[in-house]
Coordinates of C-alpha atoms (C1' of nucleotides) in Angstrom, one line a residue:
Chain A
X1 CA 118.7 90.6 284.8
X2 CA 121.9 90.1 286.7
X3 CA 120.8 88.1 289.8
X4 CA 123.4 88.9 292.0
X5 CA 121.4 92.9 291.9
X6 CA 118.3 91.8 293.3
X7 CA 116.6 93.9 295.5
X8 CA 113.1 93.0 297.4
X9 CA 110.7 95.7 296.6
X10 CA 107.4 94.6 296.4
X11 CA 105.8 92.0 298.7
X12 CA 103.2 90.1 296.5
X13 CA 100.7 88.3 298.9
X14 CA 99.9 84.9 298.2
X15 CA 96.8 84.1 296.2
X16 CA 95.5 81.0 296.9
X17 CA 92.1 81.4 296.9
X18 CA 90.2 78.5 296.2
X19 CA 91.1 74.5 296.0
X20 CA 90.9 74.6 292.1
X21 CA 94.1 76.2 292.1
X22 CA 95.3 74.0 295.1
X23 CA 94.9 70.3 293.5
X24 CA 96.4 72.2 290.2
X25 CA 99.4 73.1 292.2
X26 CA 99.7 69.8 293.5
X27 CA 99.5 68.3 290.3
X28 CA 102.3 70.8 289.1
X29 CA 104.8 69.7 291.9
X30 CA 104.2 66.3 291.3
X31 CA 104.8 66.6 287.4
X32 CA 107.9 68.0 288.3
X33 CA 108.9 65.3 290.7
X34 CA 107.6 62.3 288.4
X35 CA 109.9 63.7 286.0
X36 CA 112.8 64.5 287.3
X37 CA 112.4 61.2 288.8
X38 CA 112.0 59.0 286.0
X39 CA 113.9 60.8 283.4
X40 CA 117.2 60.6 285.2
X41 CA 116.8 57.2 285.7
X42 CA 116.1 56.6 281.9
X43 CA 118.6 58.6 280.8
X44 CA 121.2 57.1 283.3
X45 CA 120.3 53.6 281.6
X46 CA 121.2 55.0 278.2
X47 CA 124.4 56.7 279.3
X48 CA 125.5 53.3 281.0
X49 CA 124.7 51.2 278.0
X50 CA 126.9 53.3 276.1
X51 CA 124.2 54.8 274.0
X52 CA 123.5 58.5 273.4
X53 CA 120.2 60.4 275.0
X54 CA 116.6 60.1 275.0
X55 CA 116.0 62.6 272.7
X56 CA 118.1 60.6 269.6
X57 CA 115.5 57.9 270.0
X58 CA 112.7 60.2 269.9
X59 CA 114.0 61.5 266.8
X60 CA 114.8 58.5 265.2
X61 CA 111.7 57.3 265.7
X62 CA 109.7 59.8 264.4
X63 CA 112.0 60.1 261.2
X64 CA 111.0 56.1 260.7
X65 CA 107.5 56.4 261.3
X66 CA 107.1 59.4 259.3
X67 CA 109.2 59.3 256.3
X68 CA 111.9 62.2 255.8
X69 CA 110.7 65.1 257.8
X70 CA 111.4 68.7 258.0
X71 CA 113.1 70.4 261.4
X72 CA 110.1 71.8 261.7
X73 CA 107.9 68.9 262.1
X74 CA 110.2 67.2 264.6
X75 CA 110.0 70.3 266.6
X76 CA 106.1 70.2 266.8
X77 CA 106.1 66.7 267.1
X78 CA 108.9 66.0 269.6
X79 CA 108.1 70.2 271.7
X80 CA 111.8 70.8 271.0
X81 CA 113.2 74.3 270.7
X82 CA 114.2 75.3 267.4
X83 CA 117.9 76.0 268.1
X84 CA 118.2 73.2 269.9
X85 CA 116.9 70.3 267.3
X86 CA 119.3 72.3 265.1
X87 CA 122.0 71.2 266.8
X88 CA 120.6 68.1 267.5
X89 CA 120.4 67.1 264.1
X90 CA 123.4 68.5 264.0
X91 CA 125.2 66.1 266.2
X92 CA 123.6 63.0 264.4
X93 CA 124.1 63.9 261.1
X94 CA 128.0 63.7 262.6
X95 CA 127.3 60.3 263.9
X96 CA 126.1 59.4 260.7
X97 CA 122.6 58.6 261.9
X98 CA 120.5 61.1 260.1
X99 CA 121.0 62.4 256.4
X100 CA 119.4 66.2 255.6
X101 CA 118.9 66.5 252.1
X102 CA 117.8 69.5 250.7
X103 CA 113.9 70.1 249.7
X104 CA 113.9 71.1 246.2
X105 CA 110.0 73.0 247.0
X106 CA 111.5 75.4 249.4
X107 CA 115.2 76.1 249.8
X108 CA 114.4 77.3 253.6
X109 CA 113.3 73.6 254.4
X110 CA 115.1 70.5 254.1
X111 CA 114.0 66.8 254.3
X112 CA 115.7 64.8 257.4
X113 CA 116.0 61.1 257.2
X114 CA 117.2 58.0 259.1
X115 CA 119.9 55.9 257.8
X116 CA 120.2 52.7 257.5
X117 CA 122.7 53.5 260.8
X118 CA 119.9 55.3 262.5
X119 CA 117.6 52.4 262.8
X120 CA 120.0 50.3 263.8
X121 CA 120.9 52.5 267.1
X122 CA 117.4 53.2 267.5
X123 CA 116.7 49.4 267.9
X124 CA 119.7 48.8 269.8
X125 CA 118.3 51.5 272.1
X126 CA 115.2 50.0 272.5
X127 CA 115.7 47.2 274.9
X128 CA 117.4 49.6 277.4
X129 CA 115.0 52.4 276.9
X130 CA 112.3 49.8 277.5
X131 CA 113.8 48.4 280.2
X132 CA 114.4 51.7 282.2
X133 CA 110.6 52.7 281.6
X134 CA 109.5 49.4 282.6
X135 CA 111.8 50.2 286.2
X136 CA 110.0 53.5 286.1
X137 CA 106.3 53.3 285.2
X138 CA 105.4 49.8 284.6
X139 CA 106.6 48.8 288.4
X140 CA 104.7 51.9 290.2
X141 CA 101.5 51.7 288.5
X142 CA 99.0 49.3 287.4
X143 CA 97.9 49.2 283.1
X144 CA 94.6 50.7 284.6
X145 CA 96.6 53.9 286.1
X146 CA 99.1 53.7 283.6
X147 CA 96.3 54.4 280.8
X148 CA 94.5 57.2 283.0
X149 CA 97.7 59.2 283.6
X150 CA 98.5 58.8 279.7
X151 CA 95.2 60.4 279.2
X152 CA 94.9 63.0 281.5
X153 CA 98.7 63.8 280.7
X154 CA 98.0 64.1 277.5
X155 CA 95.4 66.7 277.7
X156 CA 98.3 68.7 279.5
X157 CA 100.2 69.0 276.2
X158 CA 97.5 69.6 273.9
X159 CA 97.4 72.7 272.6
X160 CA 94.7 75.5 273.8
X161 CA 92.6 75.5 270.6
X162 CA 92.2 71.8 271.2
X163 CA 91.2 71.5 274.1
X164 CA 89.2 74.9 275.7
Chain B
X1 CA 131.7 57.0 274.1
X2 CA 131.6 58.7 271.3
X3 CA 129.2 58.8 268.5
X4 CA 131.0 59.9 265.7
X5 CA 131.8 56.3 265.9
X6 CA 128.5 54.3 266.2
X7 CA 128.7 51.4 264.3
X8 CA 125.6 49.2 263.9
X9 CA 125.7 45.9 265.7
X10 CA 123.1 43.8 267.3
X11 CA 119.9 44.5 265.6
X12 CA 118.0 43.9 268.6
X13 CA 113.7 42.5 268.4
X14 CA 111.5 45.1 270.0
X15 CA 109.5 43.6 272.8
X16 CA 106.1 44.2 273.2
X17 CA 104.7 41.6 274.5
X18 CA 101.6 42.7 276.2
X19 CA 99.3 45.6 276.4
X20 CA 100.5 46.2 280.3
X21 CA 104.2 47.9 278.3
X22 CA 102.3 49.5 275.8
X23 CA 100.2 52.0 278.1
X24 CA 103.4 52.5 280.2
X25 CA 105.2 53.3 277.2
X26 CA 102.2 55.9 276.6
X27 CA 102.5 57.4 280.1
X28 CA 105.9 57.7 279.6
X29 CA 105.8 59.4 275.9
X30 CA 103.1 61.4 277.3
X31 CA 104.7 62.7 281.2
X32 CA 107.8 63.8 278.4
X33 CA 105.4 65.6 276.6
X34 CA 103.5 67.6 279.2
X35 CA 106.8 68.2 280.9
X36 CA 108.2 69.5 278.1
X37 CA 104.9 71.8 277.4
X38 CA 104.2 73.0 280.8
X39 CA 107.8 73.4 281.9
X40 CA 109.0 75.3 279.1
X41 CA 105.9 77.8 279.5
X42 CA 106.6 78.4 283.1
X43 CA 110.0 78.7 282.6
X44 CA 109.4 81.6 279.6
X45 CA 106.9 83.3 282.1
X46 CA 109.5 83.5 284.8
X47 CA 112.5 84.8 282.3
X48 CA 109.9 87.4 280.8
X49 CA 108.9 88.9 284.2
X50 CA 113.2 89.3 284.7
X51 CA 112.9 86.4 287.6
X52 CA 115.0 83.8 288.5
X53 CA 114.6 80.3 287.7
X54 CA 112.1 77.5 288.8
X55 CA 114.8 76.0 291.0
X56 CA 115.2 79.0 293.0
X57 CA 111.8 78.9 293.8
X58 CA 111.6 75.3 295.2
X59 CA 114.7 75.9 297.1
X60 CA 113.0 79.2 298.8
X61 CA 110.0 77.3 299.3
X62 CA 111.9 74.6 301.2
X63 CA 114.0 76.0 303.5
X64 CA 110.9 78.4 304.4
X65 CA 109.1 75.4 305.1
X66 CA 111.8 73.3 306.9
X67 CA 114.0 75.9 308.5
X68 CA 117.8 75.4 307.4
X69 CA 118.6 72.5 305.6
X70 CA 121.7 71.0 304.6
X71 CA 122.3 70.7 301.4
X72 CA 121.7 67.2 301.6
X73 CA 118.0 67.4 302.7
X74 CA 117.5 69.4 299.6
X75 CA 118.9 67.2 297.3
X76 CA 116.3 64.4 298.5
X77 CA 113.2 67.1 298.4
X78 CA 114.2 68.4 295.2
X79 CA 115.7 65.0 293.6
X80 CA 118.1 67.9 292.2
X81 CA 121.8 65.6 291.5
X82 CA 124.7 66.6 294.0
X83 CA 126.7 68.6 291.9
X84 CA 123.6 71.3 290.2
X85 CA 122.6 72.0 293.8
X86 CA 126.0 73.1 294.5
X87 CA 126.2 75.5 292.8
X88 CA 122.5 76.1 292.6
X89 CA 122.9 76.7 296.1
X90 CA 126.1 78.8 294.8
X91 CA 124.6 80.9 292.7
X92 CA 121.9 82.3 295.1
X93 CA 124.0 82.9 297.8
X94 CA 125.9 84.9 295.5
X95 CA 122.7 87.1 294.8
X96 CA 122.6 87.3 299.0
X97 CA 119.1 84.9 298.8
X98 CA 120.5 81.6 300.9
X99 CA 123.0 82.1 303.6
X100 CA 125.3 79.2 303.9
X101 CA 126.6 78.3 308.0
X102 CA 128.7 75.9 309.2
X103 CA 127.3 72.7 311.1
X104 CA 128.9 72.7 314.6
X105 CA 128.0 69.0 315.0
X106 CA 129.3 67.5 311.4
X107 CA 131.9 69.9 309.6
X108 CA 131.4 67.8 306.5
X109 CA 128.1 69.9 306.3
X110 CA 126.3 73.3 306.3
X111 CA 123.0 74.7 306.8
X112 CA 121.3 76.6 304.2
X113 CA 119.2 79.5 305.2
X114 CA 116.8 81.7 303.3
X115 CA 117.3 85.4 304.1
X116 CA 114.7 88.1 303.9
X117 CA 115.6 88.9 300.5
X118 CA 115.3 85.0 299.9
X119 CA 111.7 85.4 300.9
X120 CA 111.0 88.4 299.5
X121 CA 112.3 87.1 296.2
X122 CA 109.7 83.9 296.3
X123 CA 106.8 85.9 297.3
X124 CA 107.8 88.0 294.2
X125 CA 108.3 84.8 292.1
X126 CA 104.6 83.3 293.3
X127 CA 102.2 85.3 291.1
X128 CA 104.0 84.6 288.0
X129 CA 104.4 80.8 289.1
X130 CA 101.4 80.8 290.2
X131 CA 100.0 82.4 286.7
X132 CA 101.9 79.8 284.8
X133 CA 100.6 76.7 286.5
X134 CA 97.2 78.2 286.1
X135 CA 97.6 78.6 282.6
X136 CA 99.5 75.2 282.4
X137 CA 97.6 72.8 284.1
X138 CA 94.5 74.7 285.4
X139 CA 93.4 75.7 282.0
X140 CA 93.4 72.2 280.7
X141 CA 92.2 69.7 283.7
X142 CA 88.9 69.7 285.8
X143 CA 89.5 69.8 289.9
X144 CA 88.9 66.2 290.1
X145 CA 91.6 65.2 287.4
X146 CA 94.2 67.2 288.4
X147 CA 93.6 66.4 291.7
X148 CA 93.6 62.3 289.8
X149 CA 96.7 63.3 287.9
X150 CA 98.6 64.5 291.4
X151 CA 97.9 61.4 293.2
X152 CA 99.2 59.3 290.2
X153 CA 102.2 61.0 289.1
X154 CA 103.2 61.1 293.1
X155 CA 103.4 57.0 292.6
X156 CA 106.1 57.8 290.0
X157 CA 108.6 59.3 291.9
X158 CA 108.0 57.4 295.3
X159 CA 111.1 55.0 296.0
X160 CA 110.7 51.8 295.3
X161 CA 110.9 50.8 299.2
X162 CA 107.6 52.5 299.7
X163 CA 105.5 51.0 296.8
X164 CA 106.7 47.8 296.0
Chain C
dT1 C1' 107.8 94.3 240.8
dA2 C1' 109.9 96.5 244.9
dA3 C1' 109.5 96.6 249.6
dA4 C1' 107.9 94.8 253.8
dT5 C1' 106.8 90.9 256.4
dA6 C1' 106.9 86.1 257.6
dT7 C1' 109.1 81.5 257.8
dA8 C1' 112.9 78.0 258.2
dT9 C1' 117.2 77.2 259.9
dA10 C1' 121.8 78.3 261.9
dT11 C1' 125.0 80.3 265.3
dG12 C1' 127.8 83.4 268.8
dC13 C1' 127.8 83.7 273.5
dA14 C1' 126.9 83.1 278.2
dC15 C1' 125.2 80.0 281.3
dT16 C1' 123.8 75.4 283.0
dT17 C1' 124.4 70.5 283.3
dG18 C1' 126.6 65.8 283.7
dC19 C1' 130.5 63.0 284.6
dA20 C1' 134.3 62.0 287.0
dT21 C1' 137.1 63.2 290.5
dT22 C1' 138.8 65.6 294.6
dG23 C1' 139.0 67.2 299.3
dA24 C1' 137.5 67.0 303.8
dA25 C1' 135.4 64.9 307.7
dT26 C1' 133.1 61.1 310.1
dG27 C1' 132.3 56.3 311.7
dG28 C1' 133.5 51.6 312.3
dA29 C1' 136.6 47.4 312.3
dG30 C1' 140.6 45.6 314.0
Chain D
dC1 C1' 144.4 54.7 318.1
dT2 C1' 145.0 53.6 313.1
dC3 C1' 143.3 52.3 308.8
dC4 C1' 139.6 52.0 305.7
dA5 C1' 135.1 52.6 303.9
dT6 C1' 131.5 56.0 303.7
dT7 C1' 129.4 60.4 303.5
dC8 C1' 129.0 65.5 302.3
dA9 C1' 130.2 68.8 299.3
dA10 C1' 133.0 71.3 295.6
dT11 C1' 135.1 71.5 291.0
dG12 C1' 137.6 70.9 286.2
dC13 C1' 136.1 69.9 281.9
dA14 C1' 133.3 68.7 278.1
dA15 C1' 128.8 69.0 276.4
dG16 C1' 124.1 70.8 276.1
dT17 C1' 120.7 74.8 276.5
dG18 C1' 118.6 79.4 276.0
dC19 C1' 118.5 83.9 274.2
dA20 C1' 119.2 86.9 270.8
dT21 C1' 120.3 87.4 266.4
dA22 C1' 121.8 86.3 261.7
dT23 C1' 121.0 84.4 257.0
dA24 C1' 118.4 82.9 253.5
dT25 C1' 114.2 82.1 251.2
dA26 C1' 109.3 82.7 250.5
dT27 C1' 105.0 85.3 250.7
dT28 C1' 102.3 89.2 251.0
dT29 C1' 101.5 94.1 250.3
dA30 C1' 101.5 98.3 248.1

DNA sequence: TAAATATATATGCACTTGCATTGAATGGAG
DNA sequence: CTCCATTCAATGCAAGTGCATATATATTTA
């Protein structure tokens, strides 16, 4: 839908009706904030260390945790959109910090790795990435908070059949 | 610069000294995650139902709430960078949502103004947010943790004057 | 086995984002 | 009052993102 067309038509009132969805709310916004927040700050860290984004870490680390690894994994693992690991793998296949290889089971998949290259940035990344999320977590809350908000966020991301 | 280039130097030692980084690493990994889960749900629910973006939503919200703002004030509620709001801002005046006025007292700045159709386009945009955090964060947390998880996540994107 | 369906990945295109910089106006020091 | 540092906002450009779709292969169905 063009934007620039939109007409008011239908009034929707606000349902609000109980605090459930209230404190859920609140808990929304402050995702959103926490986020925006912290990320940018991270990602400011890496961009003045001269290192590339967040999301090459993530990858690399899975890829060294988890032996080669098909697109598909890294998308479940790392909630990335298909086209866009694509590219992403793309990109650091070009910088020479991943390898695909082809999967000899299934010509749709192929097998990602890390080079030798890879690890290297990843662990030169490290110390920065470390660094910024010591600045953004580790200095607001105490390990107690730290390890509830790890807990409850992660029941945020868990899948519905998981979790009810 | 640029990664074609990369060239592994400094193989720096990882530093995990003490439990205290490794939960904040854990909030951290998990706030990405849930962002990246919740966000991308609400954002698919909004695109589906042929609405506008999250942003315009918060922006609505805002001036509503705080009569004109300058684009300033939005920057710091939003913690959107100087340049997105812009032409954020630029983008739904075009679609007639925001006015923009000139400041009498300061002509470096402006007020931003919701028009009817402004709020006629949030109240539209509510059910279908409003759907989404439900499904998002509702679905998956009691009352008492997301009301937990709010105050938490709130310490994350406080400024470091306020919370030492 | 042929056809239909499903899965894994890539890509064209329009739009958004980030960085760096610019332009304009204010406020303060001398 | 003039110069300079600061603040507010806009913008050119390169890069990343999302949608829709394409391409290729695998699996299921008839």
């Amino acid at each position: 839908m063009n934007w620039l067309e939109f007409r008011p038509m239908e009034i929707c009132t606000e349902d609000r009706t109980n605090a459930c969805t209230e404190v859920a709310e609140r808990a929304w916004v402050q995702l959103i904030r926490a986020h925006r927040s912290t990320l940018s700050k991270v990602e400011r860290a890496l961009r003045a260390a001269d290192l590339p984004p967040l999301e090459w870490y993530d990858v690399l680390l899975e890829l060294e945790r988890g032996g080669p690894l098909r697109p598909r994994d890294l998308q479940d693992r790392l909630l990335l959109a298909q086209y866009n690991l694509s590219r992403l793998i793309d990109r650091m296949a070009s910088a020479g910090v991943v390898e695909r290889e082809r999967c000899s089971e299934d010509a749709r998949c192929q097998w990602v790795r890390a080079t030798p290259k890879g690890e290297a940035l990843r662990k030169s990344m490290w110390p920065i990435y470390a660094g910024a999320i010591r600045e953004a977590v580790q200095s607001k809350l105490t390990p107690s908070q730290a390890r509830q908000i790890g807990d409850l966020l992660e029941r945020l991301s868990s899948c519905p059949a998981t979790c009810g």
